[in-house]
Every structure is written in C-alpha cells, then in structure tokens.
Amino acid sequence: MIELQDATKRVGNVIHIKPTTLTLQTGHFNVLLGATGSGKTSLIKMMAGLDPIASGKVLMDGQDVTRLNTQKRQISLVHQFFVNYPHMTVFDNIASPLRVAGMAKSEIEGRVEEAADLLQLRPMLHRRPHELSGGQQQRTALARAIAKESRAVFLDEPLANLDYKLREELREQLPDLFAGRGAVVVYATSEPEEALLLGGYTALMEDGRVTQFGPTADIYRNPENIAAARVFSDPPINVARVTVSGAQARLAGGGGWQVADMTDGEYMVAVRPHRVTPIRTSDADVELTGRVIVTELSGSDSSAHFQHGEDAWVSLAAGVHPYQVGEDHRFFMNPAHCRYFGQDGKRVA
Amino acid sequence: MRTENQKAWFFVLPVLGLVAFNALVPMMTVVNYSVQETFGNNQFFWEGLGWFEQILRSDRFQAALGRQFLFTLLILLIEVPLGIIVALSMPRKGFWVPVCLVLMALPMLIPWNVVGSMWNIFTLPKIGLLGYFLNDVLGINYDMTQQPLSAWITVVIMDVWHWTSLVVLLCYAGLVSIPDAYYQAAKIDGASPWSVFRYIQLPKMKTVLTIAVLLRFMDSFNIYTEPFVLTGGGPGNSTTLLSIDLVKIALGQFDLGPAAAMSLIYFAITLLVSWVFYTLMTKDDAQ
Amino acid sequence: MAQIKLSNLKHSYMPTPKGPDDYALKEIDVTWRDGGAYALLGPSGCGKSTLLNIISGLLTPSEGQILFDDRDVTALPPDQRNIAQVFQFPVIYDTMTVGENLAFPLKNRGVDAATIKRRVDEIAEMLDVTELLKTRASGLSPDNKQKISMGRGLVRDDVNAVMFDEPLTVIDPHLKWKLRSKLKELHQRVKATMIYVTHDQTEALTFADEVVVMQDGEVVQIGTPVELFERPQHTFVGHFIGSPGMNVLPCEARGDRAVFEGHEVTLEGPTHGDGGRTDLGIRPEYVGFSDTGIPARVTKVSDIGRHYVVSAMVGNTALKAVTEHSVPEPGSQVFLQFKPEQSRVYRDGWIASEERTQ
C-alpha cells in the first residue's frame, strides 16, 4: 500500500503537484491517466523518492518514507524509453538488481529464468540489448522489475514507444505478470483505452491534480466533473449545451427529452460517441439531425463528425454506414446515457 | 517537467570551497593591494581610489585597452565566421569524420608557450620558413620584429590558427544534432542552401555559438602567453595588449598598487562585456 | 497531383543480394490513383519506411520503376519529384512565424506576394491556425507544430503527393483524434494524393480509402478498410487489423465445414487445396454467446467501456469474443456460436475458403 497525504511538489515557485491524498493498494493495477504534462510522472517520482516533496507525506505499508532514499524504498521503475545496461547481456540486465541486493547465485538464476519465461526472453538471455527489437528491450526492462522483489512497481508509459500490436499483446499480459506479487503496481498512461484494458483502479489527472479516483470502469461511466469526462474518453466525448425547463431538456441545436430531478437552468450534457448512432436503438432515442463534416470508416466501425446547431458532434457505430459529406443525416441518442454538468463543471445528474 | 533536488548543493560544496580558495582569496589580496601603497617591508599606506584614477587616466592604459579591443574584435570577426564555414564543410558521416575531428583538435592540444615559440621561429625573417619565403622568394617586405603591421598580422593569424578549431568543434556538435528530417523538409520546400543555413543550421547552432563567442571573447581578451612569446609586446609597444602591459607594471616595475587596480579594472571590463554579450545573445529565448 | 505507380519494385540494402531474404522489399506492384487517400500499414521492419524513401526519392530501388502519371521518376532526386512530406517529429523553422513557415515553400519558388497571401490564408483557415499566423512557430504545442508541417505540404498546388511518416507519434491521444479528423477533412477538401505510413491500424483504417498491408518486405493485402476487416486474405492481416485481432484457431477442414477442437463449424463456403497448416479464422466481433454451440470456459472479462472483451478456452485453445450485452462471469461455462459467413479457413496463412455467393 502506498499513501500520499496532502503531498505537493514545487519547483521554485511553480507548483507541479497540488495537495494530493491518494491510497494505492496491491492486488490490482493503479492507473494514472492524464494528458502529457498533467503530472503523472511527477507523482510517480514523488512516490519513488526521485523528487523531493514540498509538503505532506508519503507512506509505504504504513511506514513514513517521505525522507527515505530511493535506494532504500525497494521499488522498481520501468520507463517509457528502453533503459537497459548496454554492455550487459539480457541475463545480467535482469540479474543486476538481485546482485546488488546480495542474493545467492543459484537463487538469482532461478528468478531470472522465471522472469525470462514469463516475458518470452529465454532465447535472448545471452544477447546484448542492441541486438534486440524495441519490444524485446522493453520486455527486458519489465523482466528486471518482475525479478526484483519490490514493494512497489512504477510503470511510466512503458508501452508508448512500441508498435500498436505489440502494445496490445504486452498490455494484455501485464496484469497477469504482476498478479500475486504483492507489490503496488502504478501505471501511468495518456491513453484512456489502455486504462480500461488494464482495469483495476484509475486516478484521473489534470493540471497537477487528481480529479477523480476509483474502480476504472466506474469512473469511466460516472465522471464526477466535465474535466474527468473529457480526460477519460477516446474518441473525445460529445459535450453540448442543454437547457432544462420543467423536466424537459432541450439541446441548443434542437431535439429534446424528459429529465427527472433537475432544477431549471443551463447545463452541459456529455454523451460518448458510440451512444450516438445512425440507427434507432431504443424507443427512448432522441433524434438529432446534423450536417456531416468528416467521415471515417475503420472496417469495424464508422464514425461521422456532424454539426448540430453550433455544437460539433461525433457518432461512432459498429459496421459500415454510408454517410455523404456535406449532407444532413439523422442520428439517434438514448438520453439514458447522458451525463449532466453544471456551468461550474460539476456533475449534477 | 523540470525536477529539482536540494541534495545537489552537497555535491557542489567542495567546488565552491575550491573556488573560494583559489579565486576569492587571491582576489581579495588584489583588492587589498589596489587601495594601498607599499614600499616593501610589509608597510602599507591607505591610498583610496587613487590608483584606479591614475590608471584610468593614463595614456598608456588607454592605448593598451584600445589594442586589446581591436585584437579581440579582429579575432571574433575572423574566427566565428571561419569556424562556421569550416564546420559546415566538414563531413557528417563516414571515415573522414574522426580524421577531421583529430586534425581540428590538434592545434588546441599544443601548450600556449610552444605555440608562441613555434610561430616565432616560423616567421622570423631569414631563419623562419615563412619569413624566408615571404622576403626572399616572394619579395614581400615582412618582419614582425621590426614592423608593427607585420607583428599584428602574425599575432592575429597565430590566434586564428590556434583557436578557430574550438569554434569549429562547437558548431560541428550543433550541426550534427540536427535531424535529417529538417534537411529533407527543406529540400521538399525548395529551400536554397542559403535558406537552409539561415533558417535551419544557424538557429540550431545558436546555443553553441553563444558559448563559442563567449569563450573566444574571454580567452582573446585575456590572452598573454602567445603574443608575449612571439613579439614580447613589440616592436615598440605595438602589440602590448592589456595583459602584457599588466605584467610589465606588476613584475617589471614592481608597482603593485597600480597593477592591482589595473587588474581589477581589467576584470570588471571582461565581466561586463561578457554579461552584455550573453544577455544580448540569449534575449530571444527568454521571450 | 498525379497517379503514382510502383512497378516491380525491389530493394536490397546489400550490394549483391543472393536469396529473397536479402531484400528489404521483395516485389511491390501498386497503383495509387490521383487524389486518393492511401495508407501503408505494417509492423516495424516490414519495409514501409524503405518504400516511403523510395517514393520520395531518398533511396533508389535496386530494381523496378516509379511512375508519376506514366513518367518514369526512378532516377530523379527528391526535390524534382514535387512530393511533400510530413515527418514523425514536426519540422518547423523556429525563427519564423507561423505565417512565414507556411509561405516558405511558395517564397522559395518565387510565387508573387498576393498569391502567397491568398494560399497561406486559405490553408491557415483550413487548419484552424489563422489566429496563430503572427506568432513565432517555436513556441507552439506539438500538435500545432505538426499542423504547420502539414500546411507547408498543402500550400503548394504543384505537389504530386503528400506523404505522412507516422505523423501522430508525438501527439497526445485526445489530440490525435482531432488531428486525424482534421487530416481526413483536409483530404476531403483539397483532394490531394495522400500516402500515410503507420504501424497503427486505427490511424491507417480511419484515414485511408485503400490500405496496403505489409509484412517482411511483401504486400500481404491491398484493400479498403472494410475489405481488410471483413475478409482478410491472410491470417497476418486478420490479426494485425482489428482490436483484438482475428482469432486464428488450428482446425481441420472438409468441404464447407471445419472441425475445431472436435466441434464442427460451418464456413462461409467450400474450401480448396489441402495439407499445410490449417486454421480457422473468426473475428471476436462474430463470436456470439448462446444456449447451444461450442462449449467454452470463460477465463477473463475486460470491460473496455464501449463493449466487453471475453477471453475463453475451448479445449486447449484460447479465443476472444466481443460483446455489448449478455456478459458471462469469469470461470463460467458458456456456449459459443460462430457466424458462418464470417468463418473462414486459411492454409499456411493464406485464405482457402470461397466466399459464399448469394
């Protein structure tokens, strides 16, 4: 378990991490999701002891480690760039932290081989990093983190520099690799899809703050504020202006439906692109007509960007749908999937 | 995101101590001398700013300062463009890269007084190879021991020979760090070689050029050994640069007070000009 | 703009290649129509960058020809091919403003000031950078820098093609989407021939009208995104395209049936050939849950928001299914149904079943 208690980070007079309180548990992935510069790496460095904390505390398993050296925290860190010792073989790379810890030779061998098997590195154990592909180099770095007995493993966008398909494969294996190792796993990413695939818990980050934390699928479905909804969406979530008056919601660009338990006023409504479809999916669907600006056909999905009043919308639907750019099309949206936010960005319904 | 670690100060501490010992302490001694008069026997008399006034008003100092500025200006005007041109014409890849780099580094590896002696022997009329060649083969009247102009040309060429490599190596480092994509993009955009230089190479070399200009300014402004060995400040006082003059006053005439005042003025000028240079050259980045 | 034809193209980085393994590009024959949007898709090392460099003229192929509108340009240097290129990392001229950056290619070609202004304003408007025209380009965010690089390619009207070399690598995911749509929109407006090189299937499929899938220096399949998704000609294409990729399950094939882990599966049509490694290919999207069918044990269910990805074991073979509703519990016993018209057989990787004609 890692706890941050009102921890902040400052460089000069610039606050990089605002007071953050967060408890990360073992047994599942803890994902830090946010755009570049939102503070994911800073937060990891604070927990790893690589960056000093301006105020507040960091605790590991209840022990205050705020002033403890990185070397003494028993942690592993895998970086976005493939960091290996270039002059050592894969075996020695994986074994190096174990040797530093003074482990017996026979035990080192066992552990290295176990980690190498998990990451399919067995045939490459005697090669040097420059003879390996990018994927194999990153797997070596991951194997080093797995072989080492750590209380916490920090993975800072470890897949960002790999090929798409390779990313997909490794992403699927990762949760299993760390399962049952008793370490807190923290995974930073800027891709919402990656957070969903890894599951576990997710902390949404924006501008040096954690905006929401909870089980990944929960916060995907129930964002507490408009910023969280935007951060956790790929493709970007549709946000439109809506006026509620007398239990009736009306979009600025036309189209209305019944709402319950909402006071009259101006709101923002957010709905994910795949909930806006070119075919009617339920009787409750609201019809939106809009001029198609761009279409994208990915084989499995069709998407259309359309203009509805002054708001730009995106529809994403499975299958092949013929859209004509520049023409009006009808789209359908089930209000059950709408989330409402006040002018201050806070969720209201 | 930038990171900061207060621990760094611990590592810097020994260096700070060293600097204090070998720069601050001697400097305080100089300050001490500059405001007092001494006649030996460790007897000192308060002089105030008198030495400073005397130095600043003296024709001798003003003449030496003028020569110093002229020398530095010539050095910068020749070495910086020449260094850029040489760096641009050096190969970026292949067998000739290390060869060129070694050739470039060679002059810088030679001790300063050896450079002075080398050029002295090389350029002496009658015995020196160059001196003989110019006088007796080409019939040009050249004698750096007798003619101020010959002496100046020799001192400047010697410095260019010795230090242009530094500018070349710094510029070269800046050039090789430019990704190929920039050159490809420029080709595609139909850019002329001049445009490539003006809009890609020069902006990317800016940081290293700033460093190169600063280093060359400071070095050439404080130069002593090479011209001293080559010409000894002559003929007459024609190549007596500030540092040579300073040594003459301090060790030749043993006027410690004026010498101390002069070295502080010298130091202040170097610092001021460096600061102005640096501010001007990095002004754009701050915006 | 021009039609681009690659004829019998081969390339080896070795001076005297011996076997096919010595070739980085084995044999490429492609024709790209004027004004189309194309993608070159494949993993690292598949030869797509080599091909890109050959088209732009940075490399001369060992064999074969490149034709722009039937004019042989194989021996022409890059600057005479009139090809614009957008690189992985944005290339901008730091000391110029955004407007000067966009004007640069025109200025170099001696275009008059009025035309330059008109073109620059037009392109800036398309890229939504009009308000940035007077700012220095060095301070821009990566996505805006990349927009400017694109703009420099589009501002000229004499380019034969605009090529994109993994242009979204340094862009944040949520901006990637926007920039990709912008690119698509630009293509729909200016109708320039565009060639997009990437390892990212989503980028390739959403951008291109036609995708060239490459592996080990060979073209595996050329087709529209729908063709590649619906009827991959090779298991590599099936696996590489789609997320998760196609299930490739070892089987035996007889007529229009396949036997997979002892269960009979109806195929799209009759199979041809025999022998070789035989696999059943079915996309996770076409694996359904039912009361009857192939018994399977659910090993994992991932909630990825839009739908669920269910991993299951049939006998000793793992497969995946995608479902929006009816989510089974991990560990439970379920029955799978394979959509017959989407079940096909591959022999040694290549498709071996015939399309059902109805």
Short mmCIF file of C-alpha atoms in Angstrom, two decimals, chain A residues 235-239 271-277 294 296 302-307 311-316 331, chain C residues 177 181:
data_model
loop_
_atom_site.label_atom_id
_atom_site.label_comp_id
_atom_site.label_asym_id
_atom_site.label_seq_id
_atom_site.Cartn_x
_atom_site.Cartn_y
_atom_site.Cartn_z
CA PRO A 235 -12.71 9.27 -29.05
CA PRO A 236 -13.43 12.60 -27.32
CA ILE A 237 -16.77 12.70 -25.55
CA ASN A 238 -19.51 14.87 -27.09
CA VAL A 239 -20.29 17.92 -24.98
CA VAL A 271 -22.52 11.62 -24.17
CA ARG A 272 -20.00 9.21 -25.63
CA PRO A 273 -19.73 8.96 -29.43
CA HIS A 274 -20.74 5.29 -29.51
CA ARG A 275 -24.03 6.26 -27.87
CA VAL A 276 -24.86 8.42 -30.86
CA THR A 277 -25.76 6.08 -33.70
CA VAL A 294 -15.96 14.30 -41.86
CA GLU A 296 -14.10 7.80 -41.06
CA SER A 302 -17.97 4.01 -38.97
CA SER A 303 -17.74 7.43 -37.47
CA ALA A 304 -19.23 10.72 -38.56
CA HIS A 305 -18.43 14.19 -37.33
CA PHE A 306 -21.51 16.34 -37.70
CA GLN A 307 -22.62 19.83 -36.89
CA ASP A 311 -22.16 22.13 -31.45
CA ALA A 312 -19.86 19.63 -33.13
CA TRP A 313 -20.84 16.02 -32.51
CA VAL A 314 -19.25 12.68 -33.27
CA SER A 315 -21.12 9.46 -33.86
CA LEU A 316 -19.34 6.11 -33.72
CA PHE A 331 -28.58 10.37 -35.63
CA TRP C 177 -8.18 12.06 -32.75
CA SER C 181 -10.09 14.03 -38.35
#
